[in-house]
Coordinates of C-alpha atoms in Angstrom, one line a residue:
Chain A
M123 CA 48.7 56.4 71.3
S124 CA 46.3 53.7 72.1
Q125 CA 47.4 50.6 73.9
V126 CA 47.1 47.4 71.8
L127 CA 48.7 44.7 73.9
K128 CA 49.3 44.5 77.6
I129 CA 51.1 41.6 79.2
K130 CA 50.9 41.5 83.0
D131 CA 53.3 39.4 85.1
L132 CA 53.3 36.4 82.7
H133 CA 54.9 33.2 84.0
Q134 CA 55.4 29.9 82.1
T135 CA 56.8 26.9 83.9
F136 CA 57.3 23.6 82.1
E137 CA 57.1 20.3 84.0
Q138 CA 56.2 22.1 87.2
G139 CA 56.8 20.2 90.4
T140 CA 59.3 17.7 88.8
V141 CA 63.1 17.6 88.9
N142 CA 63.0 18.9 85.3
E143 CA 61.0 22.0 86.3
N144 CA 61.9 24.7 83.9
R145 CA 60.8 28.3 84.5
V146 CA 60.9 29.7 81.0
L147 CA 59.1 33.0 81.6
R148 CA 59.6 34.6 85.0
G149 CA 57.3 37.6 85.1
I150 CA 57.0 39.4 81.7
N151 CA 55.5 42.8 81.8
L152 CA 55.1 44.6 78.4
E153 CA 52.9 47.2 76.8
L154 CA 52.6 47.8 73.1
V155 CA 50.9 50.8 71.6
A156 CA 49.3 50.9 68.2
G157 CA 51.9 50.8 65.4
D158 CA 54.7 49.4 67.6
F159 CA 57.0 47.0 65.7
V160 CA 58.9 45.2 68.3
T161 CA 61.9 43.0 67.6
I162 CA 62.8 40.4 70.1
I163 CA 66.1 38.8 70.6
G164 CA 67.6 36.5 73.2
S165 CA 69.7 33.3 73.5
N166 CA 68.2 29.9 73.1
G167 CA 65.9 29.2 76.0
A168 CA 65.4 32.9 76.8
G169 CA 61.7 32.4 76.3
K170 CA 61.1 34.1 73.0
S171 CA 59.0 31.4 71.4
T172 CA 57.2 30.7 74.7
L173 CA 56.2 34.4 74.9
L174 CA 54.9 34.3 71.3
N175 CA 53.0 31.0 71.9
S176 CA 51.5 32.4 75.1
I177 CA 50.2 35.5 73.2
A178 CA 48.9 33.4 70.3
G179 CA 47.2 31.0 72.6
T180 CA 49.0 27.7 71.7
L181 CA 50.3 27.5 75.3
P182 CA 47.7 27.7 78.1
I183 CA 48.5 30.4 80.7
K184 CA 48.4 29.6 84.4
Q185 CA 49.9 32.7 85.8
G186 CA 49.7 36.2 84.3
Q187 CA 47.3 38.1 82.1
I188 CA 47.2 39.1 78.4
I189 CA 45.0 42.0 77.4
L190 CA 44.4 42.8 73.7
N191 CA 42.7 46.1 73.0
G192 CA 41.3 46.2 76.5
N193 CA 39.9 42.7 76.4
D194 CA 41.3 40.0 78.6
I195 CA 42.2 37.1 76.2
T196 CA 44.2 35.1 78.7
K197 CA 41.8 32.1 78.7
L198 CA 40.8 32.3 75.0
P199 CA 41.8 29.4 72.7
V200 CA 43.8 29.9 69.5
T201 CA 40.8 29.9 67.3
R202 CA 39.1 32.6 69.2
R203 CA 42.2 34.8 69.2
A204 CA 42.7 34.3 65.5
E205 CA 40.3 37.0 64.6
K206 CA 42.6 39.6 66.1
I207 CA 46.0 37.9 66.0
S208 CA 47.8 36.5 62.9
R209 CA 50.9 34.6 62.9
V210 CA 53.8 33.6 60.6
F211 CA 55.8 30.6 61.7
Q212 CA 59.5 29.8 61.3
D213 CA 58.9 26.7 59.2
P214 CA 57.5 27.9 55.8
K215 CA 55.5 24.6 55.7
M216 CA 53.6 25.6 58.9
G217 CA 51.8 28.7 57.5
T218 CA 50.0 27.2 54.6
A219 CA 48.0 24.1 53.7
V220 CA 50.1 22.1 51.3
R221 CA 47.4 20.4 49.3
L222 CA 45.3 23.5 48.9
T223 CA 45.9 25.9 46.0
V224 CA 47.3 29.4 46.4
E225 CA 43.9 30.9 46.1
E226 CA 42.3 28.4 48.5
N227 CA 44.9 29.3 51.1
L228 CA 44.3 33.0 50.6
A229 CA 40.6 32.4 50.8
L230 CA 41.0 30.7 54.1
A231 CA 43.0 33.7 55.4
M232 CA 40.3 36.1 54.2
K233 CA 37.9 34.4 56.6
R234 CA 40.4 34.4 59.6
G235 CA 38.3 34.5 62.7
Q236 CA 35.1 34.9 60.7
K237 CA 32.1 32.6 60.6
R238 CA 32.4 30.1 57.8
G239 CA 29.3 28.9 55.9
F240 CA 28.2 27.2 52.7
R241 CA 29.1 30.1 50.4
A242 CA 31.8 29.5 47.8
G243 CA 35.2 29.1 49.5
V244 CA 37.0 31.0 46.8
K245 CA 34.8 33.9 45.5
K246 CA 35.1 35.3 42.1
K247 CA 35.3 38.9 43.4
D248 CA 38.2 37.9 45.6
R249 CA 40.3 36.5 42.8
D250 CA 41.2 40.0 41.5
F251 CA 42.1 41.1 44.9
F252 CA 44.3 38.1 45.4
K253 CA 46.0 38.8 42.1
S254 CA 46.8 42.4 43.0
Q255 CA 48.0 41.3 46.4
L256 CA 50.2 38.6 45.0
A257 CA 51.5 41.0 42.3
Q258 CA 53.1 43.2 44.9
L259 CA 55.2 40.3 46.1
N260 CA 57.1 40.4 42.8
L261 CA 57.4 36.7 42.8
N262 CA 55.4 36.0 39.7
L263 CA 52.7 34.3 41.8
E264 CA 49.8 36.4 40.5
N265 CA 49.2 33.9 37.7
R266 CA 49.5 30.8 39.8
L267 CA 46.3 31.1 41.8
G268 CA 45.4 27.5 41.0
T269 CA 48.8 26.0 41.9
E270 CA 49.1 23.7 44.9
I271 CA 51.0 25.5 47.6
G272 CA 53.2 22.4 48.1
L273 CA 54.7 23.0 44.7
L274 CA 56.1 26.4 45.7
S275 CA 59.5 27.1 47.2
G276 CA 60.0 27.9 50.9
G277 CA 60.5 31.6 50.2
Q278 CA 57.4 31.8 48.0
R279 CA 55.4 30.0 50.7
Q280 CA 56.6 32.3 53.4
A281 CA 55.8 35.4 51.4
I282 CA 52.3 34.0 50.9
T283 CA 52.0 33.2 54.6
L284 CA 52.9 36.8 55.3
L285 CA 50.3 38.0 52.8
M286 CA 47.8 35.7 54.5
A287 CA 48.6 37.1 57.9
T288 CA 47.8 40.7 56.7
L289 CA 45.0 40.0 54.1
R290 CA 42.5 40.7 56.9
R291 CA 44.1 43.4 59.0
P292 CA 45.1 41.9 62.4
D293 CA 45.3 43.9 65.6
L294 CA 48.6 42.1 66.3
I295 CA 50.9 40.2 64.0
L296 CA 53.4 37.6 65.5
L297 CA 56.5 36.7 63.4
D298 CA 58.3 33.8 64.9
E299 CA 61.8 33.8 63.3
H300 CA 60.0 33.7 60.0
T301 CA 63.1 34.2 57.9
A302 CA 65.4 31.8 59.8
A303 CA 64.7 28.8 57.5
L304 CA 65.2 30.8 54.3
D305 CA 68.4 31.3 52.3
P306 CA 70.1 34.7 52.8
K307 CA 68.8 36.3 49.6
T308 CA 65.2 35.1 50.1
S309 CA 65.4 36.1 53.7
I310 CA 66.2 39.7 52.7
T311 CA 63.3 39.8 50.3
V312 CA 60.8 38.4 52.9
M313 CA 62.1 40.9 55.5
Q314 CA 61.6 43.8 53.2
L315 CA 58.1 42.5 52.4
T316 CA 57.5 42.2 56.1
E317 CA 58.4 45.8 56.7
K318 CA 56.4 47.0 53.7
L319 CA 53.2 45.2 54.8
I320 CA 53.6 46.3 58.4
N321 CA 54.2 50.0 57.4
E322 CA 51.4 50.1 54.9
Q323 CA 48.8 48.9 57.3
N324 CA 50.4 50.5 60.3
L325 CA 50.3 47.1 62.1
T326 CA 51.4 46.3 65.6
A327 CA 54.0 43.6 65.4
F328 CA 56.1 41.3 67.4
M329 CA 59.1 39.8 65.6
V330 CA 61.3 37.2 67.1
T331 CA 64.7 37.0 65.3
H332 CA 68.1 35.4 65.7
N333 CA 69.6 38.0 63.5
M334 CA 70.8 40.9 65.6
E335 CA 71.3 43.1 62.5
D336 CA 67.7 42.6 61.6
A337 CA 66.6 43.3 65.1
I338 CA 68.4 46.6 65.0
R339 CA 67.5 47.6 61.4
Y340 CA 63.8 46.8 61.6
G341 CA 61.0 48.0 63.9
N342 CA 60.8 50.9 66.4
R343 CA 61.6 49.0 69.6
L344 CA 64.0 46.2 70.6
I345 CA 63.5 43.9 73.4
M346 CA 66.1 41.4 74.7
L347 CA 64.9 38.5 76.7
H348 CA 67.2 36.7 79.1
Q349 CA 66.2 33.8 81.4
G350 CA 62.6 34.5 81.1
R351 CA 62.8 38.2 81.9
V352 CA 63.0 41.4 79.8
A353 CA 66.7 42.3 80.0
L354 CA 66.7 45.2 77.6
D355 CA 63.9 47.4 76.2
L356 CA 65.2 50.0 73.8
T357 CA 63.2 52.7 72.2
E358 CA 63.4 53.8 68.6
K359 CA 65.8 56.7 69.5
E360 CA 68.1 54.4 71.4
K361 CA 68.0 51.9 68.5
K362 CA 69.1 54.5 65.9
S363 CA 72.8 54.6 67.1
L364 CA 72.9 50.9 68.0
T365 CA 75.4 48.5 66.6
V366 CA 75.7 44.7 67.2
A367 CA 78.8 45.4 69.3
K368 CA 77.1 48.0 71.5
L369 CA 74.1 45.7 71.9
M370 CA 76.3 42.9 73.2
E371 CA 78.0 45.3 75.6
M372 CA 74.7 46.6 76.9
F373 CA 73.5 43.0 77.3
Q374 CA 76.5 42.0 79.4
K375 CA 76.2 45.0 81.6
Q376 CA 72.5 44.4 82.1
V377 CA 72.8 40.7 82.8
G378 CA 75.9 41.1 85.0
T379 CA 77.6 38.0 83.7
E380 CA 80.2 37.5 81.2
V381 CA 78.8 36.4 77.9
K382 CA 81.3 33.8 76.7
D383 CA 80.8 34.2 73.0
D384 CA 78.3 35.7 70.8
A385 CA 77.4 32.3 69.5
M386 CA 75.2 32.1 72.6
L387 CA 73.3 35.0 71.4
L388 CA 73.4 34.3 67.7
A389 CA 72.9 30.6 67.7
Chain B
M225 CA 35.0 -18.0 28.2
I226 CA 34.4 -14.5 26.9
N227 CA 30.9 -14.7 28.3
T228 CA 32.0 -15.7 31.8
F229 CA 34.5 -12.8 31.8
W230 CA 31.8 -10.4 30.7
E231 CA 29.6 -11.7 33.5
L232 CA 32.4 -11.4 35.9
F233 CA 33.1 -7.8 34.7
L234 CA 29.4 -6.8 35.1
S235 CA 29.2 -8.2 38.5
A236 CA 32.4 -6.6 39.6
T237 CA 31.1 -3.3 38.2
S238 CA 27.8 -3.4 40.1
Q239 CA 29.5 -4.6 43.3
G240 CA 32.3 -2.1 42.9
L241 CA 29.9 0.8 42.5
L242 CA 28.2 0.0 45.8
W243 CA 31.5 -0.6 47.5
S244 CA 32.9 2.7 46.2
L245 CA 30.7 4.5 48.7
M246 CA 32.7 2.7 51.4
A247 CA 35.9 3.8 49.7
I248 CA 34.7 7.4 49.5
G249 CA 33.8 7.3 53.2
V250 CA 37.2 5.9 54.2
Y251 CA 38.9 8.4 51.9
L252 CA 37.3 11.4 53.8
T253 CA 38.8 10.4 57.1
F254 CA 42.0 8.6 55.9
R255 CA 43.1 11.1 53.3
I256 CA 41.3 14.4 53.8
L257 CA 41.4 14.5 57.5
D258 CA 44.5 12.3 58.0
L259 CA 42.7 10.1 60.6
A260 CA 42.5 6.3 60.9
D261 CA 38.9 5.6 61.6
M262 CA 37.8 2.1 62.3
T263 CA 34.2 3.1 62.9
A264 CA 33.7 2.0 59.3
E265 CA 33.4 -1.7 60.3
G266 CA 30.6 -0.8 62.7
S267 CA 28.7 1.8 60.6
F268 CA 28.7 -0.5 57.5
P269 CA 26.5 -3.3 59.1
L270 CA 24.6 -0.6 60.9
G271 CA 23.6 0.9 57.6
G272 CA 22.6 -2.5 56.3
A273 CA 20.5 -3.2 59.4
I274 CA 18.7 0.1 59.4
A275 CA 17.8 -0.1 55.7
T276 CA 16.7 -3.7 56.0
M277 CA 14.5 -3.2 59.1
C278 CA 12.9 -0.1 57.5
L279 CA 12.2 -2.1 54.3
I280 CA 10.6 -4.9 56.3
K281 CA 8.4 -2.4 58.0
G282 CA 7.3 -1.4 54.5
I283 CA 9.0 2.0 54.4
N284 CA 9.9 3.4 51.0
P285 CA 13.3 2.1 49.8
I286 CA 14.7 5.5 49.2
L287 CA 13.7 6.7 52.7
A288 CA 15.1 3.4 54.2
T289 CA 18.4 4.1 52.5
L290 CA 18.5 7.7 53.7
A291 CA 17.7 6.4 57.2
A292 CA 20.8 4.3 57.0
F293 CA 22.8 7.3 56.0
V294 CA 21.6 9.2 59.1
G295 CA 22.5 6.2 61.2
G296 CA 26.1 6.5 59.9
L297 CA 26.1 10.2 60.6
I298 CA 25.3 9.5 64.2
A299 CA 27.9 6.8 64.5
G300 CA 30.5 9.2 63.0
F301 CA 29.4 11.9 65.5
V302 CA 30.1 9.6 68.4
T303 CA 33.6 8.8 67.2
G304 CA 34.2 12.4 66.5
V305 CA 33.3 13.5 70.0
L306 CA 35.4 10.7 71.5
N307 CA 38.4 11.8 69.4
T308 CA 38.1 15.6 69.8
K309 CA 36.3 16.4 73.0
L310 CA 37.5 13.5 75.1
R311 CA 40.9 13.4 73.4
I312 CA 40.9 9.7 72.7
P313 CA 43.3 8.9 69.8
S314 CA 41.3 8.4 66.6
L315 CA 42.3 4.8 66.1
L316 CA 41.0 3.9 69.6
A317 CA 38.0 6.1 69.3
G318 CA 36.9 4.3 66.2
I319 CA 37.5 0.9 67.7
I320 CA 35.4 1.9 70.7
T321 CA 32.5 3.0 68.6
M322 CA 32.8 0.0 66.3
T323 CA 32.6 -2.3 69.3
G324 CA 29.6 -0.5 70.8
L325 CA 27.9 -0.4 67.5
Y326 CA 27.9 -4.2 67.3
S327 CA 25.3 -4.3 70.1
I328 CA 23.4 -1.4 68.6
T329 CA 23.2 -3.1 65.3
S330 CA 22.2 -6.3 66.9
R331 CA 19.3 -4.4 68.7
V332 CA 18.3 -2.8 65.4
M333 CA 18.1 -6.3 63.9
Q334 CA 16.1 -7.4 67.0
N335 CA 18.8 -9.7 68.1
A336 CA 19.0 -11.7 64.9
A337 CA 22.4 -12.2 63.2
N338 CA 20.7 -12.3 59.8
V339 CA 17.6 -10.6 58.5
S340 CA 16.3 -11.6 55.1
L341 CA 14.8 -9.2 52.6
L342 CA 13.1 -11.9 50.6
G343 CA 10.2 -10.6 48.7
K344 CA 10.6 -7.1 49.9
D345 CA 10.9 -4.1 47.6
T346 CA 14.4 -2.6 47.6
I347 CA 15.9 0.4 45.9
F348 CA 16.9 -1.9 43.1
T349 CA 13.5 -3.3 42.5
I350 CA 12.4 0.3 41.6
A351 CA 14.8 0.2 38.6
Q352 CA 13.9 -3.5 37.9
N353 CA 10.3 -2.3 37.6
W354 CA 11.4 -0.1 34.7
G355 CA 12.3 -3.2 32.8
L356 CA 15.9 -3.6 33.6
S357 CA 17.7 -6.8 34.4
R358 CA 18.8 -7.3 38.0
N359 CA 22.4 -6.5 37.4
N360 CA 21.6 -3.5 35.2
A361 CA 19.2 -2.2 37.8
V362 CA 22.0 -2.4 40.4
I363 CA 24.5 -0.7 38.1
L364 CA 22.0 2.1 37.3
M365 CA 21.0 2.7 40.9
G366 CA 24.6 2.5 42.0
V367 CA 25.6 5.1 39.4
I368 CA 22.8 7.4 40.4
V369 CA 23.6 7.2 44.2
V370 CA 27.4 7.4 43.8
F371 CA 27.2 10.4 41.4
I372 CA 24.8 12.3 43.7
V373 CA 27.2 11.7 46.6
I374 CA 30.3 12.7 44.7
A375 CA 28.5 15.8 43.3
L376 CA 27.4 16.9 46.7
L377 CA 30.9 16.3 48.2
V378 CA 32.6 18.2 45.4
I379 CA 30.3 21.2 46.0
F380 CA 30.8 20.9 49.7
F381 CA 34.6 20.9 49.5
R382 CA 34.4 24.1 47.5
T383 CA 32.4 25.9 50.2
E384 CA 34.0 27.9 53.1
I385 CA 33.4 25.0 55.5
G386 CA 34.7 22.5 53.0
L387 CA 37.9 24.4 52.5
A388 CA 38.3 24.7 56.2
M389 CA 37.8 20.9 56.6
R390 CA 40.5 20.2 54.0
A391 CA 42.8 22.6 55.7
T392 CA 42.3 21.0 59.0
G393 CA 43.4 17.6 57.7
D394 CA 46.3 19.2 55.9
N395 CA 47.8 21.6 58.5
I396 CA 46.0 21.7 61.8
Q397 CA 48.1 24.4 63.4
M398 CA 47.7 26.7 60.5
S399 CA 44.0 26.0 60.5
A400 CA 43.7 26.9 64.1
A401 CA 45.8 30.1 63.6
N402 CA 43.3 31.1 60.9
G403 CA 40.4 30.6 63.3
I404 CA 39.1 27.3 62.0
K405 CA 37.3 25.3 64.6
T406 CA 39.4 22.2 63.9
Q407 CA 37.5 19.9 66.3
G408 CA 34.2 20.7 64.7
M409 CA 35.7 20.1 61.3
K410 CA 36.9 16.7 62.4
I411 CA 33.5 15.7 63.9
L412 CA 31.8 16.8 60.7
G413 CA 34.3 14.8 58.7
Y414 CA 33.7 11.7 60.8
M415 CA 30.0 12.1 60.3
I416 CA 30.0 12.5 56.5
S417 CA 32.5 9.6 56.2
N418 CA 30.4 7.2 58.2
G419 CA 27.2 8.4 56.5
C420 CA 28.7 7.3 53.2
I421 CA 29.9 4.0 54.7
A422 CA 26.4 3.3 56.2
L423 CA 25.0 4.1 52.8
S424 CA 27.3 1.6 51.2
G425 CA 26.1 -1.0 53.8
A426 CA 22.5 -0.2 53.1
L427 CA 22.9 -0.7 49.3
L428 CA 24.9 -3.9 49.7
A429 CA 22.4 -5.4 52.1
Q430 CA 19.6 -4.6 49.6
N431 CA 21.7 -6.1 46.8
N432 CA 22.5 -9.2 48.8
G433 CA 19.0 -9.6 50.0
F434 CA 19.8 -9.7 53.7
A435 CA 21.4 -7.7 56.5
D436 CA 24.3 -9.4 58.3
L437 CA 25.4 -8.4 61.8
N438 CA 28.9 -9.6 61.0
S439 CA 29.2 -8.1 57.6
G440 CA 31.5 -5.3 58.8
V441 CA 34.6 -7.4 59.4
G442 CA 37.3 -6.6 57.0
T443 CA 35.3 -3.9 55.2
I444 CA 37.9 -1.1 56.0
V445 CA 40.4 -3.2 54.0
I446 CA 38.1 -3.1 51.0
G447 CA 37.8 0.7 51.3
L448 CA 41.6 1.2 51.7
A449 CA 42.4 -1.2 48.8
S450 CA 40.1 0.8 46.5
I451 CA 41.8 4.0 47.5
I452 CA 45.3 2.7 47.0
I453 CA 44.5 1.1 43.6
A454 CA 43.0 4.5 42.5
E455 CA 46.0 6.4 43.8
V456 CA 48.5 4.0 42.2
L457 CA 46.8 4.1 38.8
L458 CA 46.2 7.9 38.7
R459 CA 48.3 10.2 40.7
N460 CA 47.9 13.8 41.9
L461 CA 44.3 14.5 41.1
S462 CA 41.9 17.2 42.3
I463 CA 39.4 16.0 44.9
G464 CA 36.5 15.6 42.5
A465 CA 38.6 13.5 40.0
R466 CA 40.0 11.5 42.9
L467 CA 36.5 10.7 44.2
L468 CA 35.6 9.5 40.7
T469 CA 38.6 7.3 40.5
L470 CA 37.7 5.6 43.7
I471 CA 34.8 4.0 41.8
L472 CA 37.4 2.6 39.4
G473 CA 39.6 1.5 42.3
A474 CA 36.6 -0.3 43.9
I475 CA 35.7 -2.0 40.7
I476 CA 39.2 -3.2 40.0
Y477 CA 39.5 -4.5 43.5
R478 CA 36.3 -6.5 43.0
L479 CA 37.7 -7.8 39.7
I480 CA 40.9 -8.9 41.4
L481 CA 38.9 -10.7 44.1
A482 CA 36.7 -12.3 41.5
L483 CA 39.7 -13.6 39.7
V484 CA 41.1 -14.9 42.9
F485 CA 37.9 -16.8 43.6
Q486 CA 38.1 -18.3 40.1
M487 CA 41.0 -20.3 41.5
N488 CA 38.7 -22.4 43.7
V489 CA 39.5 -20.8 47.1
E490 CA 37.3 -21.7 50.1
P491 CA 34.7 -19.0 50.9
S492 CA 36.2 -18.8 54.4
D493 CA 39.5 -17.8 52.8
A494 CA 37.9 -14.7 51.4
K495 CA 39.2 -12.4 54.1
L496 CA 42.7 -13.7 53.8
A497 CA 42.6 -13.2 50.1
S498 CA 41.3 -9.6 50.6
A499 CA 44.1 -8.9 53.0
L500 CA 46.7 -10.3 50.6
V501 CA 45.3 -8.2 47.8
L502 CA 45.7 -5.1 49.9
V503 CA 49.3 -6.1 50.8
V504 CA 50.1 -6.4 47.1
C505 CA 48.4 -3.1 46.3
L506 CA 50.3 -1.3 49.1
A507 CA 53.6 -2.9 48.5
L508 CA 53.8 -2.9 44.6
P509 CA 54.2 0.9 44.1
N510 CA 57.0 1.0 46.6
F511 CA 59.1 -1.3 44.4
H512 CA 58.8 0.9 41.4
L513 CA 59.0 4.3 43.1
P514 CA 61.5 4.5 46.0
H515 CA 60.3 8.1 46.7
N516 CA 56.8 6.8 46.6
L517 CA 53.5 8.4 46.8
K518 CA 54.5 12.0 46.5
K519 CA 52.3 15.0 47.4
G520 CA 48.6 14.5 47.5
D521 CA 49.1 10.9 48.1
K522 CA 50.8 10.9 51.4
N523 CA 52.5 7.8 52.6
V524 CA 50.1 5.2 53.7
S525 CA 51.9 4.4 56.9
S526 CA 50.7 7.7 58.4
L527 CA 48.3 6.0 60.8
K528 CA 48.9 8.6 63.5
N529 CA 46.6 10.1 66.0

């Protein structure tokens, strides 16, 4: 299996040198091979979002290295990483441009990381493709290409964001608690769609979640972060027989401290 | 009575047409890119100065007007670079450029505060030579220029780059995540915006018959007022339709001002009257609609970054 992502000794410290110094990541080492679908859990402040932001490029990296498909991308800005990395945010409003129509948003995603010129933004030949892609969401969006995204519900927007993130196949897709802001029913729909899209294109994925059930159910690898370090790294085989209770137990053993209540993990 | 009103209306229409380019320019930064750009008050007199000096040198009026547009592009580029590359907040970046432009415009006008176009051919005399009255010539030329600008903008906003620019103003994180060079988009937006504003300055200088170093003061208010009037009258329009309604907004604003001046106000009170008209335009819709200015017409108070 070919290696897609390699994170070497990644550190992130906020407000370095002040009394508020906060060492959020304390040496993360990870390797992902093609097709890895990794779920990441951890309590608040464990460094999940910081890790994702470091990979996406929204946080500059002072210490450590990130290698994508053999290329060192540590110093590249977000826009330069966008060709290879796509992202779905927690807030459904974040992933789409509100005042643009459905088809305009999709057209933007079609050109992710590509050179943009003075050709038509939404091309005729793309419309059929957009329609067929939207049809598979089963949200009756295929006939609403001209609707402004802002008029759609959070779930619909998140589904479209997901589609946008996979329209042009990314080498790596980052999902940052992308179902957390949705109601339970929509959340399940979007999760199933996530799995479908990832499996169909055999994508390499990072999914941060607060939902331990989801973390166990989806993906082929589970990572738990604790205080900026990888506390647990479970393979597909180990995941199969896993339950939330077992996961809690393993976590306590690993960390060596009593976890007061699972609110800490689930919150 | 009816005659004076008709006169008033025609004059407001011709003036409004020329001012609508100002409104279009302000709209590009203020609404599309969500930036507050004060460069307008510098690029407006700059456009007037460039066109006037070119005309005095005997340059073709159309070329002189285009030269003014290019001057605006450059002014916008400067603000864009200050804002994006040097990370100066947009409001300050605009004020800096505006301040600097005062000296530049003064130099363009060879240190005169006023330069007359008396007896020189302007873009409007071209139409007058076709046998049109002065006011009709201004209206015709105004319509031609404004429609060319709007047509080009509508086409532009449908291109890949145009979409990218609109996305940048709409959701900058999402744009960056999709590989859009958001800084470049902002710079380009500043440029086109100030190009339009300089164009407005060039046409109005030719209409007034002189370039005025101090003509920029308060012009952004005129642009904003036109935008707000257009948005209050007609909500939630596509970009093309919105740009067209800006003409209407600018004309109505001129009409309101003309009516105010019918009430014997001193010429020096003009700016205060302009400011008050803007206050009324901004405040009125809030009384009727508590959940005011919904999507597309985002709240006017968003003068951030």
